[in-house]
Tab-separated table of C-alpha atoms in Angstrom:
chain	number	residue	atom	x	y	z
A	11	UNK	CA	93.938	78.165	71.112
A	12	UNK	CA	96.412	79.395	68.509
A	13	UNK	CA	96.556	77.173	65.597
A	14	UNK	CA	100.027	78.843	64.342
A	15	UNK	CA	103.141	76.527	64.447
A	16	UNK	CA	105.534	79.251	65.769
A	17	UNK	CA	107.000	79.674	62.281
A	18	UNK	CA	106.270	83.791	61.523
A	19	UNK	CA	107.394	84.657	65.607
A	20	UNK	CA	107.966	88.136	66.357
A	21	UNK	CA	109.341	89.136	69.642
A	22	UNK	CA	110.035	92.523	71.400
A	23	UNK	CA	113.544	92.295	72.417
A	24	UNK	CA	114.304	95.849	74.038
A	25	UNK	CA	112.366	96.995	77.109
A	26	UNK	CA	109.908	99.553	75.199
A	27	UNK	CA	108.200	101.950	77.147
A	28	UNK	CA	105.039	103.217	75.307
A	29	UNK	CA	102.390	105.337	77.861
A	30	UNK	CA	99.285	104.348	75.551
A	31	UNK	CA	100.271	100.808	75.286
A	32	UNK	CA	98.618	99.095	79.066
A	33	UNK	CA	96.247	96.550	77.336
A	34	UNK	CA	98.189	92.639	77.900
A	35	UNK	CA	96.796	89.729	75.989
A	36	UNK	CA	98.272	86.759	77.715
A	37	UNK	CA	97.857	83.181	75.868
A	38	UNK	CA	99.044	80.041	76.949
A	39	UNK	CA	101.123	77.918	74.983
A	40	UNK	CA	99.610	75.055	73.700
A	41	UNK	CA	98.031	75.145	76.718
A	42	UNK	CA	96.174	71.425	77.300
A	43	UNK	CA	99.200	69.729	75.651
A	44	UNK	CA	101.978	71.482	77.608
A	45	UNK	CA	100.014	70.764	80.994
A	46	UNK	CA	100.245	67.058	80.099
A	47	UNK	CA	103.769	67.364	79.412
A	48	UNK	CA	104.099	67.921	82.973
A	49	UNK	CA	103.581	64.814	83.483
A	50	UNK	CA	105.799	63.683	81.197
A	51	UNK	CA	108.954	65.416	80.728
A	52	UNK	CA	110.514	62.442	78.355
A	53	UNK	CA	108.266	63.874	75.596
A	54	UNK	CA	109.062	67.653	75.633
A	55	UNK	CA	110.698	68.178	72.230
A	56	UNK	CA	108.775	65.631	70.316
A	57	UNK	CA	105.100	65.198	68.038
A	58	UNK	CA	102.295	64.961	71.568
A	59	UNK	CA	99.018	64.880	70.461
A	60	UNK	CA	96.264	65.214	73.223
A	61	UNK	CA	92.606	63.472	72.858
A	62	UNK	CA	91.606	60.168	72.746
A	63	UNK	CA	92.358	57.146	69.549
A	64	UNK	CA	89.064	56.372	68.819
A	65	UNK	CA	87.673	56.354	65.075
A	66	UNK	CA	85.120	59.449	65.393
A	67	UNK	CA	87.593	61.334	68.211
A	68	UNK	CA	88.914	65.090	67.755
A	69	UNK	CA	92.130	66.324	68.164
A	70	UNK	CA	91.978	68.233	71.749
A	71	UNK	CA	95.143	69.525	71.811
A	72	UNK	CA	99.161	69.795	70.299
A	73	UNK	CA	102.711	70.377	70.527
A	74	UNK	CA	104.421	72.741	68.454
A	75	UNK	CA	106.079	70.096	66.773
A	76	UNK	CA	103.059	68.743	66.021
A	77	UNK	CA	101.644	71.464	64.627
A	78	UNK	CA	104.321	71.908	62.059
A	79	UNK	CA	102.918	68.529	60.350
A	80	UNK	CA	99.512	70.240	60.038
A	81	UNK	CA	97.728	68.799	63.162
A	82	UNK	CA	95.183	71.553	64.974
A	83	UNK	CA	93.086	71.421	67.469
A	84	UNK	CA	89.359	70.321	66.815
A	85	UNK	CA	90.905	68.193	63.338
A	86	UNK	CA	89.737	64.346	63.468
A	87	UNK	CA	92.409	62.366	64.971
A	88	UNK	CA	92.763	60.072	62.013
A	89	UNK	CA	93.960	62.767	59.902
A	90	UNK	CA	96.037	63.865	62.447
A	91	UNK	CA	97.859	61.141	62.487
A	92	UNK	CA	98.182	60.238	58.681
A	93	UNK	CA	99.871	63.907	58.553
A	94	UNK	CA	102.418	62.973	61.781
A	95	UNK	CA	102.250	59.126	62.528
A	96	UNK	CA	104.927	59.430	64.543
A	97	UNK	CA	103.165	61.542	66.841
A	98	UNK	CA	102.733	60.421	70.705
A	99	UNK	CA	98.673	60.996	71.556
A	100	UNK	CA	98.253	61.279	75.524
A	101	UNK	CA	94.595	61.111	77.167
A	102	UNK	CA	93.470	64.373	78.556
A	103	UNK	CA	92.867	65.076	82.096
A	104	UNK	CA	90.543	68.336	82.100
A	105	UNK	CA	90.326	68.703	85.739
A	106	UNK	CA	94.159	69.566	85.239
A	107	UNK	CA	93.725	72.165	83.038
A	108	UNK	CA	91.071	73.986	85.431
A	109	UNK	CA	93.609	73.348	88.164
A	110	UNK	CA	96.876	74.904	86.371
A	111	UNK	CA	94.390	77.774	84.836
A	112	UNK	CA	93.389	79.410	88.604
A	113	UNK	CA	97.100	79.381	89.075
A	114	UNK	CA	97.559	81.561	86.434
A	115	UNK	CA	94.453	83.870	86.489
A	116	UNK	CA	95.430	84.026	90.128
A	117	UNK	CA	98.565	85.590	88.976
A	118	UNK	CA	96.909	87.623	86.596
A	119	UNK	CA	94.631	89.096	89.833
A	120	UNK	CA	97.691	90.016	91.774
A	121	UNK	CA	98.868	92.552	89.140
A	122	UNK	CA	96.145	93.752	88.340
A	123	UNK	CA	92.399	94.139	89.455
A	124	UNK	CA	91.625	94.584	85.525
A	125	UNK	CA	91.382	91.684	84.167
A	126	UNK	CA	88.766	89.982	81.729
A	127	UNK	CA	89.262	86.365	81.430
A	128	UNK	CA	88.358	84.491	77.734
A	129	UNK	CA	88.265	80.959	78.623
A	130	UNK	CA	90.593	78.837	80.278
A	131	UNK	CA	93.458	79.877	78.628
A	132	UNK	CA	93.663	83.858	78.033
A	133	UNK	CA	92.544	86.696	79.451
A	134	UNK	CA	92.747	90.571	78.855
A	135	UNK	CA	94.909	92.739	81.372
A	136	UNK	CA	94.842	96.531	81.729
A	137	UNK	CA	98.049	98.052	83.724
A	138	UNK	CA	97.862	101.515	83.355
A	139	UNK	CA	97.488	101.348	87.300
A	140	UNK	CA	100.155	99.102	87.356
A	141	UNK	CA	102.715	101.615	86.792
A	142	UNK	CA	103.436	103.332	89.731
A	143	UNK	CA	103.996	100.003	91.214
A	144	UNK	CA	104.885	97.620	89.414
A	145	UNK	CA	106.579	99.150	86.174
A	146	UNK	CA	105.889	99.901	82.334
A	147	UNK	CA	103.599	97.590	80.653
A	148	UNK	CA	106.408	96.026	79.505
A	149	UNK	CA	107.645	95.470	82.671
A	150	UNK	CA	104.564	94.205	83.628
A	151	UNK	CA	104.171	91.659	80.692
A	152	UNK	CA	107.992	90.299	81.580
A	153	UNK	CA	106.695	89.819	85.116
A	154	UNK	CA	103.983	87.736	83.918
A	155	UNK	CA	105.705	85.399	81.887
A	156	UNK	CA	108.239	85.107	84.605
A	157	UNK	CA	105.976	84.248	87.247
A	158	UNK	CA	103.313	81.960	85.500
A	159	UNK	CA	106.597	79.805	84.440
A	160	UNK	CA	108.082	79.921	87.508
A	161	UNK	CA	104.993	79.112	89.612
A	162	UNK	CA	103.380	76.652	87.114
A	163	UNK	CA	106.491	75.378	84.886
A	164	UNK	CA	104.275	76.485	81.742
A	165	UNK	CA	105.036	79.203	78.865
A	166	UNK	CA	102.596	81.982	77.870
A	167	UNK	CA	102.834	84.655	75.436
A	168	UNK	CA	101.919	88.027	75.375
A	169	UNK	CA	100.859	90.926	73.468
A	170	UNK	CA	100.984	94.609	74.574
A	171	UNK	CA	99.399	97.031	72.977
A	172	UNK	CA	96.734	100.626	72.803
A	173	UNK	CA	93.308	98.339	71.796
A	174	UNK	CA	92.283	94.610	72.483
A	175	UNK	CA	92.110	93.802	69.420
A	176	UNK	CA	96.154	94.363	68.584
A	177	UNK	CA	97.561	93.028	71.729
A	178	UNK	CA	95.693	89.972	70.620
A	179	UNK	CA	97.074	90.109	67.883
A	180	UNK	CA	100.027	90.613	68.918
A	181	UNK	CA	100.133	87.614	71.386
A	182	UNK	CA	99.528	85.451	68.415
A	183	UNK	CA	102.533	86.360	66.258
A	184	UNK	CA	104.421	86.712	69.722
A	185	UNK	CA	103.860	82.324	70.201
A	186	UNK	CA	105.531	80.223	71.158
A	187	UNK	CA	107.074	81.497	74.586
A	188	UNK	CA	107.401	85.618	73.745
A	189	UNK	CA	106.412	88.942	74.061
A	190	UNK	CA	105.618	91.473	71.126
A	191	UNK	CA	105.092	95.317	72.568
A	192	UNK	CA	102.911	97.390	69.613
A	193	UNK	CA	103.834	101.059	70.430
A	194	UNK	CA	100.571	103.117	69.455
A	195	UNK	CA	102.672	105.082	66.908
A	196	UNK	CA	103.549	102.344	65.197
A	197	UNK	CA	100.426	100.252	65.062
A	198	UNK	CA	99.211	101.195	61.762
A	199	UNK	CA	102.724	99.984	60.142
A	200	UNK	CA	102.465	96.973	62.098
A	201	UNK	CA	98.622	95.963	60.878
A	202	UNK	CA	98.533	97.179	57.374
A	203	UNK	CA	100.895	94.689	56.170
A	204	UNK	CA	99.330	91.518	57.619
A	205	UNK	CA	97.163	88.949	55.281
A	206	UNK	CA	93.280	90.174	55.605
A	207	UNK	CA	92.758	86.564	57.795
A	208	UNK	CA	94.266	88.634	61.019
A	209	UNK	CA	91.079	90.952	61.272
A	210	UNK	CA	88.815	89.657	63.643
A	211	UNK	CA	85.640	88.190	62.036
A	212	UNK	CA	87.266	87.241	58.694
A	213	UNK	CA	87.136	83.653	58.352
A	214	UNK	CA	87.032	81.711	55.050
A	215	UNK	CA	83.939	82.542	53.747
A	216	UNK	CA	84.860	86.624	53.939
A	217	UNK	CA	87.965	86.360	53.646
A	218	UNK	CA	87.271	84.593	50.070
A	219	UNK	CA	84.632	87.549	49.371
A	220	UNK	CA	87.496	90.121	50.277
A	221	UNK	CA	90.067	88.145	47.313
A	222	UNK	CA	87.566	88.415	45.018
A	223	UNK	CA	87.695	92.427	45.399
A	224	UNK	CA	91.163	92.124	45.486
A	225	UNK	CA	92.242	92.646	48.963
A	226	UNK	CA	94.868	90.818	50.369
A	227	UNK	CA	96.007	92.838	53.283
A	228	UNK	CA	94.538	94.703	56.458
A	229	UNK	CA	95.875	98.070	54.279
A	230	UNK	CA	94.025	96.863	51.489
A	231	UNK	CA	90.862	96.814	53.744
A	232	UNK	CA	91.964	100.359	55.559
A	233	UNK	CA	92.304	101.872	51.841
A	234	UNK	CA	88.812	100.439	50.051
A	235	UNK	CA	85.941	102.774	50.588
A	236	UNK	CA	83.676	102.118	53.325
A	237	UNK	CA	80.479	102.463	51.360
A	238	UNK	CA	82.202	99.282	49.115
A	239	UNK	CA	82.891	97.103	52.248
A	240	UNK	CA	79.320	97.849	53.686
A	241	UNK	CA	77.773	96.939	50.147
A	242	UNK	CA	80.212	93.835	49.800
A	243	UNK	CA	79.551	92.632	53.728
A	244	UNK	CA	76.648	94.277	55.020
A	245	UNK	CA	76.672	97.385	57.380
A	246	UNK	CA	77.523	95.630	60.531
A	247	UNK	CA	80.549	93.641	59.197
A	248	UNK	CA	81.461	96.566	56.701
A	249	UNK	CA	81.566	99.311	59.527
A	250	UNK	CA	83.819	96.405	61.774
A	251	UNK	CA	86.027	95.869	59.849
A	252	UNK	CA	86.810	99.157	58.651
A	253	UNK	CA	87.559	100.234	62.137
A	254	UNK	CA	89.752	97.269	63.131
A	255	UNK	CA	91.820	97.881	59.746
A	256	UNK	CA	92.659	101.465	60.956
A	257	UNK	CA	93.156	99.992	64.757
A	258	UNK	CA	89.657	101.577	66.211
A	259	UNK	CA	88.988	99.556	68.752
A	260	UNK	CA	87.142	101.259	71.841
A	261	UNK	CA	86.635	97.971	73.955
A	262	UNK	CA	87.729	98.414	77.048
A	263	UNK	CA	89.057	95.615	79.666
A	264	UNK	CA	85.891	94.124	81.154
A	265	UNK	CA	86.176	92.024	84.395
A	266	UNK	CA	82.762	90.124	84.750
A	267	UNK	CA	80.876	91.253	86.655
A	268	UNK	CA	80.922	94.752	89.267
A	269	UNK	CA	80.974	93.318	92.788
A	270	UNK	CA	78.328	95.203	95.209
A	271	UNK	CA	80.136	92.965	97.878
A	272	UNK	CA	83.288	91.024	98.492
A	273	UNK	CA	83.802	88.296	100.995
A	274	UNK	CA	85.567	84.784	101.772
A	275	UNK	CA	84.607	82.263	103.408
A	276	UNK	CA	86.232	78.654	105.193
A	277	UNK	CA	84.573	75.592	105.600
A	278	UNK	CA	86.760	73.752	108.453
A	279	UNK	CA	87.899	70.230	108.069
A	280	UNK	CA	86.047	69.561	111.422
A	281	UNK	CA	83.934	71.700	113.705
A	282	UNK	CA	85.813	73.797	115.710
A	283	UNK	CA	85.303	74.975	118.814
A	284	UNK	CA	88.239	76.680	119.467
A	285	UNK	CA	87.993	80.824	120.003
A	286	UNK	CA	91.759	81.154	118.773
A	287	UNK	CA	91.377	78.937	115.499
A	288	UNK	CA	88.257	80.895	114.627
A	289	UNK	CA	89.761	84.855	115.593
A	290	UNK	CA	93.285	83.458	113.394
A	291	UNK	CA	90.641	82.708	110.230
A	292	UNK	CA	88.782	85.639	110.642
A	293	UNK	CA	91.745	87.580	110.627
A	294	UNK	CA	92.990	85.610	107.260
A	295	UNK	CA	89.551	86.204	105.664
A	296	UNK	CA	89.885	90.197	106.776
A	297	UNK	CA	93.483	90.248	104.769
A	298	UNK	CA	91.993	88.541	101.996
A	299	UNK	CA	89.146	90.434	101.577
A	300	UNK	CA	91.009	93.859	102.031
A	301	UNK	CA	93.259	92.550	99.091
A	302	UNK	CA	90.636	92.049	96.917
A	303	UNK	CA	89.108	95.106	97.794
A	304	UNK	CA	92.363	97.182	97.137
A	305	UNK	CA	92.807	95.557	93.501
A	306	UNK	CA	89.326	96.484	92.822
A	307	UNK	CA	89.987	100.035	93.710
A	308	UNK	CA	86.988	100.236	96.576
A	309	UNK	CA	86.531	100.771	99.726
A	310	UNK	CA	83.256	99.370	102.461
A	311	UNK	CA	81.749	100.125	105.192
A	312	UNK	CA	79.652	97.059	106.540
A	313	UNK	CA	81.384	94.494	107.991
A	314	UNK	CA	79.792	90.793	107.877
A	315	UNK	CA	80.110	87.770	109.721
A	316	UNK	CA	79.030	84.623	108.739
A	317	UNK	CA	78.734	81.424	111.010
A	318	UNK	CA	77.198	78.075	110.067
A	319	UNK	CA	77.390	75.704	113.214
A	320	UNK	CA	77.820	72.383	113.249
A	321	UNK	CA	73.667	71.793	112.801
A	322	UNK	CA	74.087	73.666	109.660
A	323	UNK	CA	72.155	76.209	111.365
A	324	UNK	CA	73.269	79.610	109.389
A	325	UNK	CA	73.413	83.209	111.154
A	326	UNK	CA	74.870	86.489	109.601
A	327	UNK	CA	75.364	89.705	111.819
A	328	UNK	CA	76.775	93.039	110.353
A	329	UNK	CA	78.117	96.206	111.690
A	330	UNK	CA	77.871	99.498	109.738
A	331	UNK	CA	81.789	101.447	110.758
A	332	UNK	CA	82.043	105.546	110.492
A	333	UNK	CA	84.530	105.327	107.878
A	334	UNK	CA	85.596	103.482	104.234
A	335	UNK	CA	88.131	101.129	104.809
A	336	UNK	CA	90.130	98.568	102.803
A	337	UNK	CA	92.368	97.848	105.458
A	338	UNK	CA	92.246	94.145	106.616
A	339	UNK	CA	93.349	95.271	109.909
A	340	UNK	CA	90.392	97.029	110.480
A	341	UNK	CA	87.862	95.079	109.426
A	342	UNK	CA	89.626	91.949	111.156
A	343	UNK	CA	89.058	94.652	114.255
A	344	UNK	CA	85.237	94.576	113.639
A	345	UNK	CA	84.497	91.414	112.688
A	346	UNK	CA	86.606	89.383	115.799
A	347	UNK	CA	84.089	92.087	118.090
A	348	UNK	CA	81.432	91.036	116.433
A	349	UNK	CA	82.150	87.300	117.201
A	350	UNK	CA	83.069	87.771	120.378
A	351	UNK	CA	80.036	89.806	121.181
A	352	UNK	CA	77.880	86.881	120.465
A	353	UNK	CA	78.855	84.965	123.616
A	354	UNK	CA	79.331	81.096	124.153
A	355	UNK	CA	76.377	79.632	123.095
A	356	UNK	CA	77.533	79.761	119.723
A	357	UNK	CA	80.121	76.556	119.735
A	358	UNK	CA	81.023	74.026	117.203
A	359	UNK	CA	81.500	76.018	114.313
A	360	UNK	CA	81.609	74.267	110.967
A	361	UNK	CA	82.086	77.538	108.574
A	362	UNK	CA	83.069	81.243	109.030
A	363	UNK	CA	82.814	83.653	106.491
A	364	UNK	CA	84.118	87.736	106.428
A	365	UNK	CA	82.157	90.218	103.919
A	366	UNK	CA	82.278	93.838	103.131
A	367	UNK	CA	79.285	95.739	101.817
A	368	UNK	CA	78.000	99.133	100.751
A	369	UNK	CA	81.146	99.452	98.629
A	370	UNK	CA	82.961	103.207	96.921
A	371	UNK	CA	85.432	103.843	95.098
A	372	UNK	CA	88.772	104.333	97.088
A	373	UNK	CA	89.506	107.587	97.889
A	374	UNK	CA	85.961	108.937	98.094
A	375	UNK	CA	86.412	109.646	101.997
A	376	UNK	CA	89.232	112.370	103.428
A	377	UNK	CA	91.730	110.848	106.273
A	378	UNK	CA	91.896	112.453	109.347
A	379	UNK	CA	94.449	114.793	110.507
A	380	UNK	CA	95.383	112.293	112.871
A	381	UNK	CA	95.587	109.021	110.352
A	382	UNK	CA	95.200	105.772	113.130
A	383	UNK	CA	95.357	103.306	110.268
A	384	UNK	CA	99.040	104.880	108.604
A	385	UNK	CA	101.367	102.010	110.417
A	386	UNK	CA	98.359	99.039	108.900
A	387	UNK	CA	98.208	101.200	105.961
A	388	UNK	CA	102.162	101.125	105.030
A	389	UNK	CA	102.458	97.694	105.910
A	390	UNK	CA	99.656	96.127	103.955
A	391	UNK	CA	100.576	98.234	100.918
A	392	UNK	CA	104.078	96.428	101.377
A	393	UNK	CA	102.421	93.406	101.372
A	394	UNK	CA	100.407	94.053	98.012
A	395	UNK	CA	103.670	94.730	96.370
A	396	UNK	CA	105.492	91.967	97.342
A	397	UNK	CA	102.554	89.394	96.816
A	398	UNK	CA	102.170	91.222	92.759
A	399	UNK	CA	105.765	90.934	92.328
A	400	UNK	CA	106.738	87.512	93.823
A	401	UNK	CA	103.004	85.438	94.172
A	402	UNK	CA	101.570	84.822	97.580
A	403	UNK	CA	102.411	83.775	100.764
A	404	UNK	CA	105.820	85.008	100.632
A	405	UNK	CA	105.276	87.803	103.419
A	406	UNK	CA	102.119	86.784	105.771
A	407	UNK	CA	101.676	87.837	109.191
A	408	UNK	CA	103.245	85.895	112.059
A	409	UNK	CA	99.990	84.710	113.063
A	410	UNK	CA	99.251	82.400	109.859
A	411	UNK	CA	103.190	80.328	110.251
A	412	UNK	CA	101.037	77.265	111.454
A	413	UNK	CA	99.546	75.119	109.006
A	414	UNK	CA	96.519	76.236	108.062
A	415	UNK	CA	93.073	74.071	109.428
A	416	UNK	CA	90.552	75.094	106.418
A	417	UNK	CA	89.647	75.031	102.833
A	418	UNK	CA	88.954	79.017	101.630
A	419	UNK	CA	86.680	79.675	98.364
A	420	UNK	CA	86.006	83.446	97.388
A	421	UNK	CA	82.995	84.581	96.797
């Protein structure tokens, strides 16, 4: 969490377009603190310190407004509050704060299947796919902000920008509430004139070493020989820094982990034993699962059903199909004849679950002359962009108007 009070902001206020620019740092503002302040309106404005009074207790969280009296996060509350004693300190409530960040990664997924999350409240985007359909990164990075505000009532900021390491950066100096757009041309004037604290890895200790060469600046750094920061920091450091001070930054967006399968499952309130309720969640589960699959840029070609019955007995049965498919359509078209191929015996169903194996990269597989799947195919591409552009559940299929009977985790 950015310890910055707001005071050196700098904002992108025309709609850049820059080709090389498609990394997004988004960072919530004062993240814990402005989730409690949903709670209570009556103290947006004012000194809110989150944690807890007692005599050895941290500072969890704080307002802007705090901030700007010296209180961080992690400080000792009683020197938080000799530097504002006028500030209001509020409890936390952590399962909140998981709660309200889902919403957003969530949002984060629908734009993009690129994303690498960095704890609860920032994560990495890369929307150079994005652009076809959903805009410029810039575009992109407005539609963020607008959405996680208008779907969670909370304020982010974001950075756009060629390497991780600026549109981090960039996010920072961008708080509270904006957006700051580093074109890749002018990255180098934007770093070299920053204090030598902005590099990554330069805390006090180096950053001290660094003023005793005489470096103040990130140019400073960029223009002392490399052989002097290597001698002065070691080879590892030396070397790091170097590169960050020119902008070198090869990291690329890294979503954890590579999925060799993708699936969802419900667990239903109570056992069902209803054919209809079970064919209208596998059909939910198919659509979710071809989402995700689409996102991720694959296709599959085994199709998975999972039933656990009301004995907790488990089965799985799978069915290998001709052809790659992220359609939910079709796999909804497999998996419902898989079901139904099992016959009656299998009744009071407590859990269902859709998956899709042996995964490829889309596109690996020709389409017919004769395309069967184009009318599925338009309209589920329809759906992707209106669910990216305007959250989920907006446009669902007919089928899914009734409140739903289940619980769905993704696996």
């Amino acid at each position: 969490m950015s310890k910055q009070d707001g005071s050196g902001r700098q904002v992108t206020t025309d709609a850049s377009d820059d080709g090389h620019a498609s990394i997004l740092h988004v960072d919530m503002d004062a993240f814990f603190a402005s989730v409690e302040l949903l709670e209570r309106p009556d103290l947006r404005g004012l000194p809110v310190i989150v944690g807890h009074r007692g005599g050895r207790s941290v500072v969890t969280a704080a307002t802007y407004e705090a901030r700007k009296y010296g209180v961080n996060s992690a400080m000792p509350m009683s020197i938080a509050l000799r530097r504002c004693p006028n500030a209001i300190v509020l409890e936390p409530h952590f399962e909140r704060y998981s709660h309200y960040s889902e919403m957003v990664m969530r949002i984060c997924d629908d734009l993009t299947p690129r994303v690498e999350r960095l704890g609860i409240d920032e994560a990495f985007l890369d929307v150079a796919g994005a652009r076809r359909l959903l805009g410029t990164p810039h575009e992109v990075a407005t539609l963020l902000r607008s959405r996680v505000y208008d779907e969670t009532g909370l304020r982010c900021s974001v950075g756009v920008a060629a390497t991780k390491f600026v549109a981090k950066l960039a996010s920072s100096l961008a708080k509270p509430d904006g957006l700051l757009l580093i074109p890749l041309a002018g990255t180098i004037d934007f770093l070299h004139p920053l204090p030598i604290s902005s590099l990554w890895g330069v805390g006090a200790k180096t950053e001290e070493t660094l003023t005793r060469l005489g470096l103040r600046t990130v140019g400073d750094v960029a223009h002392t020989p490399l052989a002097t920061l290597v001698k002065t920091l070691g080879p590892a450091a030396g070397h790091k820094l170097h590169d960050l001070s020119w902008a070198r930054d090869p990291r690329a967006v890294s979503p954890v982990g590579d999925d060799k399968s993708v699936g969802h499952e419900t667990t239903f309130e109570h056992d069902v034993t209803d054919a209809a309720v079970v064919r209208r969640e596998l059909l939910r589960m198919s659509d979710q699962v071809a989402v995700r699959l689409r996102r991720a840029g694959m296709e599959g070609r085994t199709v998975v059903l999972k039933l656990r019955f009301a004995d907790f007995t488990t089965i799985t049965r799978s069915r290998t199909i001709s052809e790659y498919t992220d359609l939910g359509r079709r796999i909804y078209d497999e998996v419902v004849d898989i079901y139904e191929g099992l016959g009656k015996q299998y009744e009071r169903i407590r859990l269902v679950g859709v998956r899709m194996e042996q995964l490829a990269p889309s596109g690996g597989s020709p389409v017919g002359l004769w395309d069967t799947d184009e009318g599925w195919r338009e309209t589920e591409s329809v759906m992707d962009a209106v669910t990216a552009r305007f959250g989920a559940g907006l446009v669902q299929r007919a089928t899914f108007v009734k409140k739903r009977p289940a619980s769905t985790d993704a696996d």
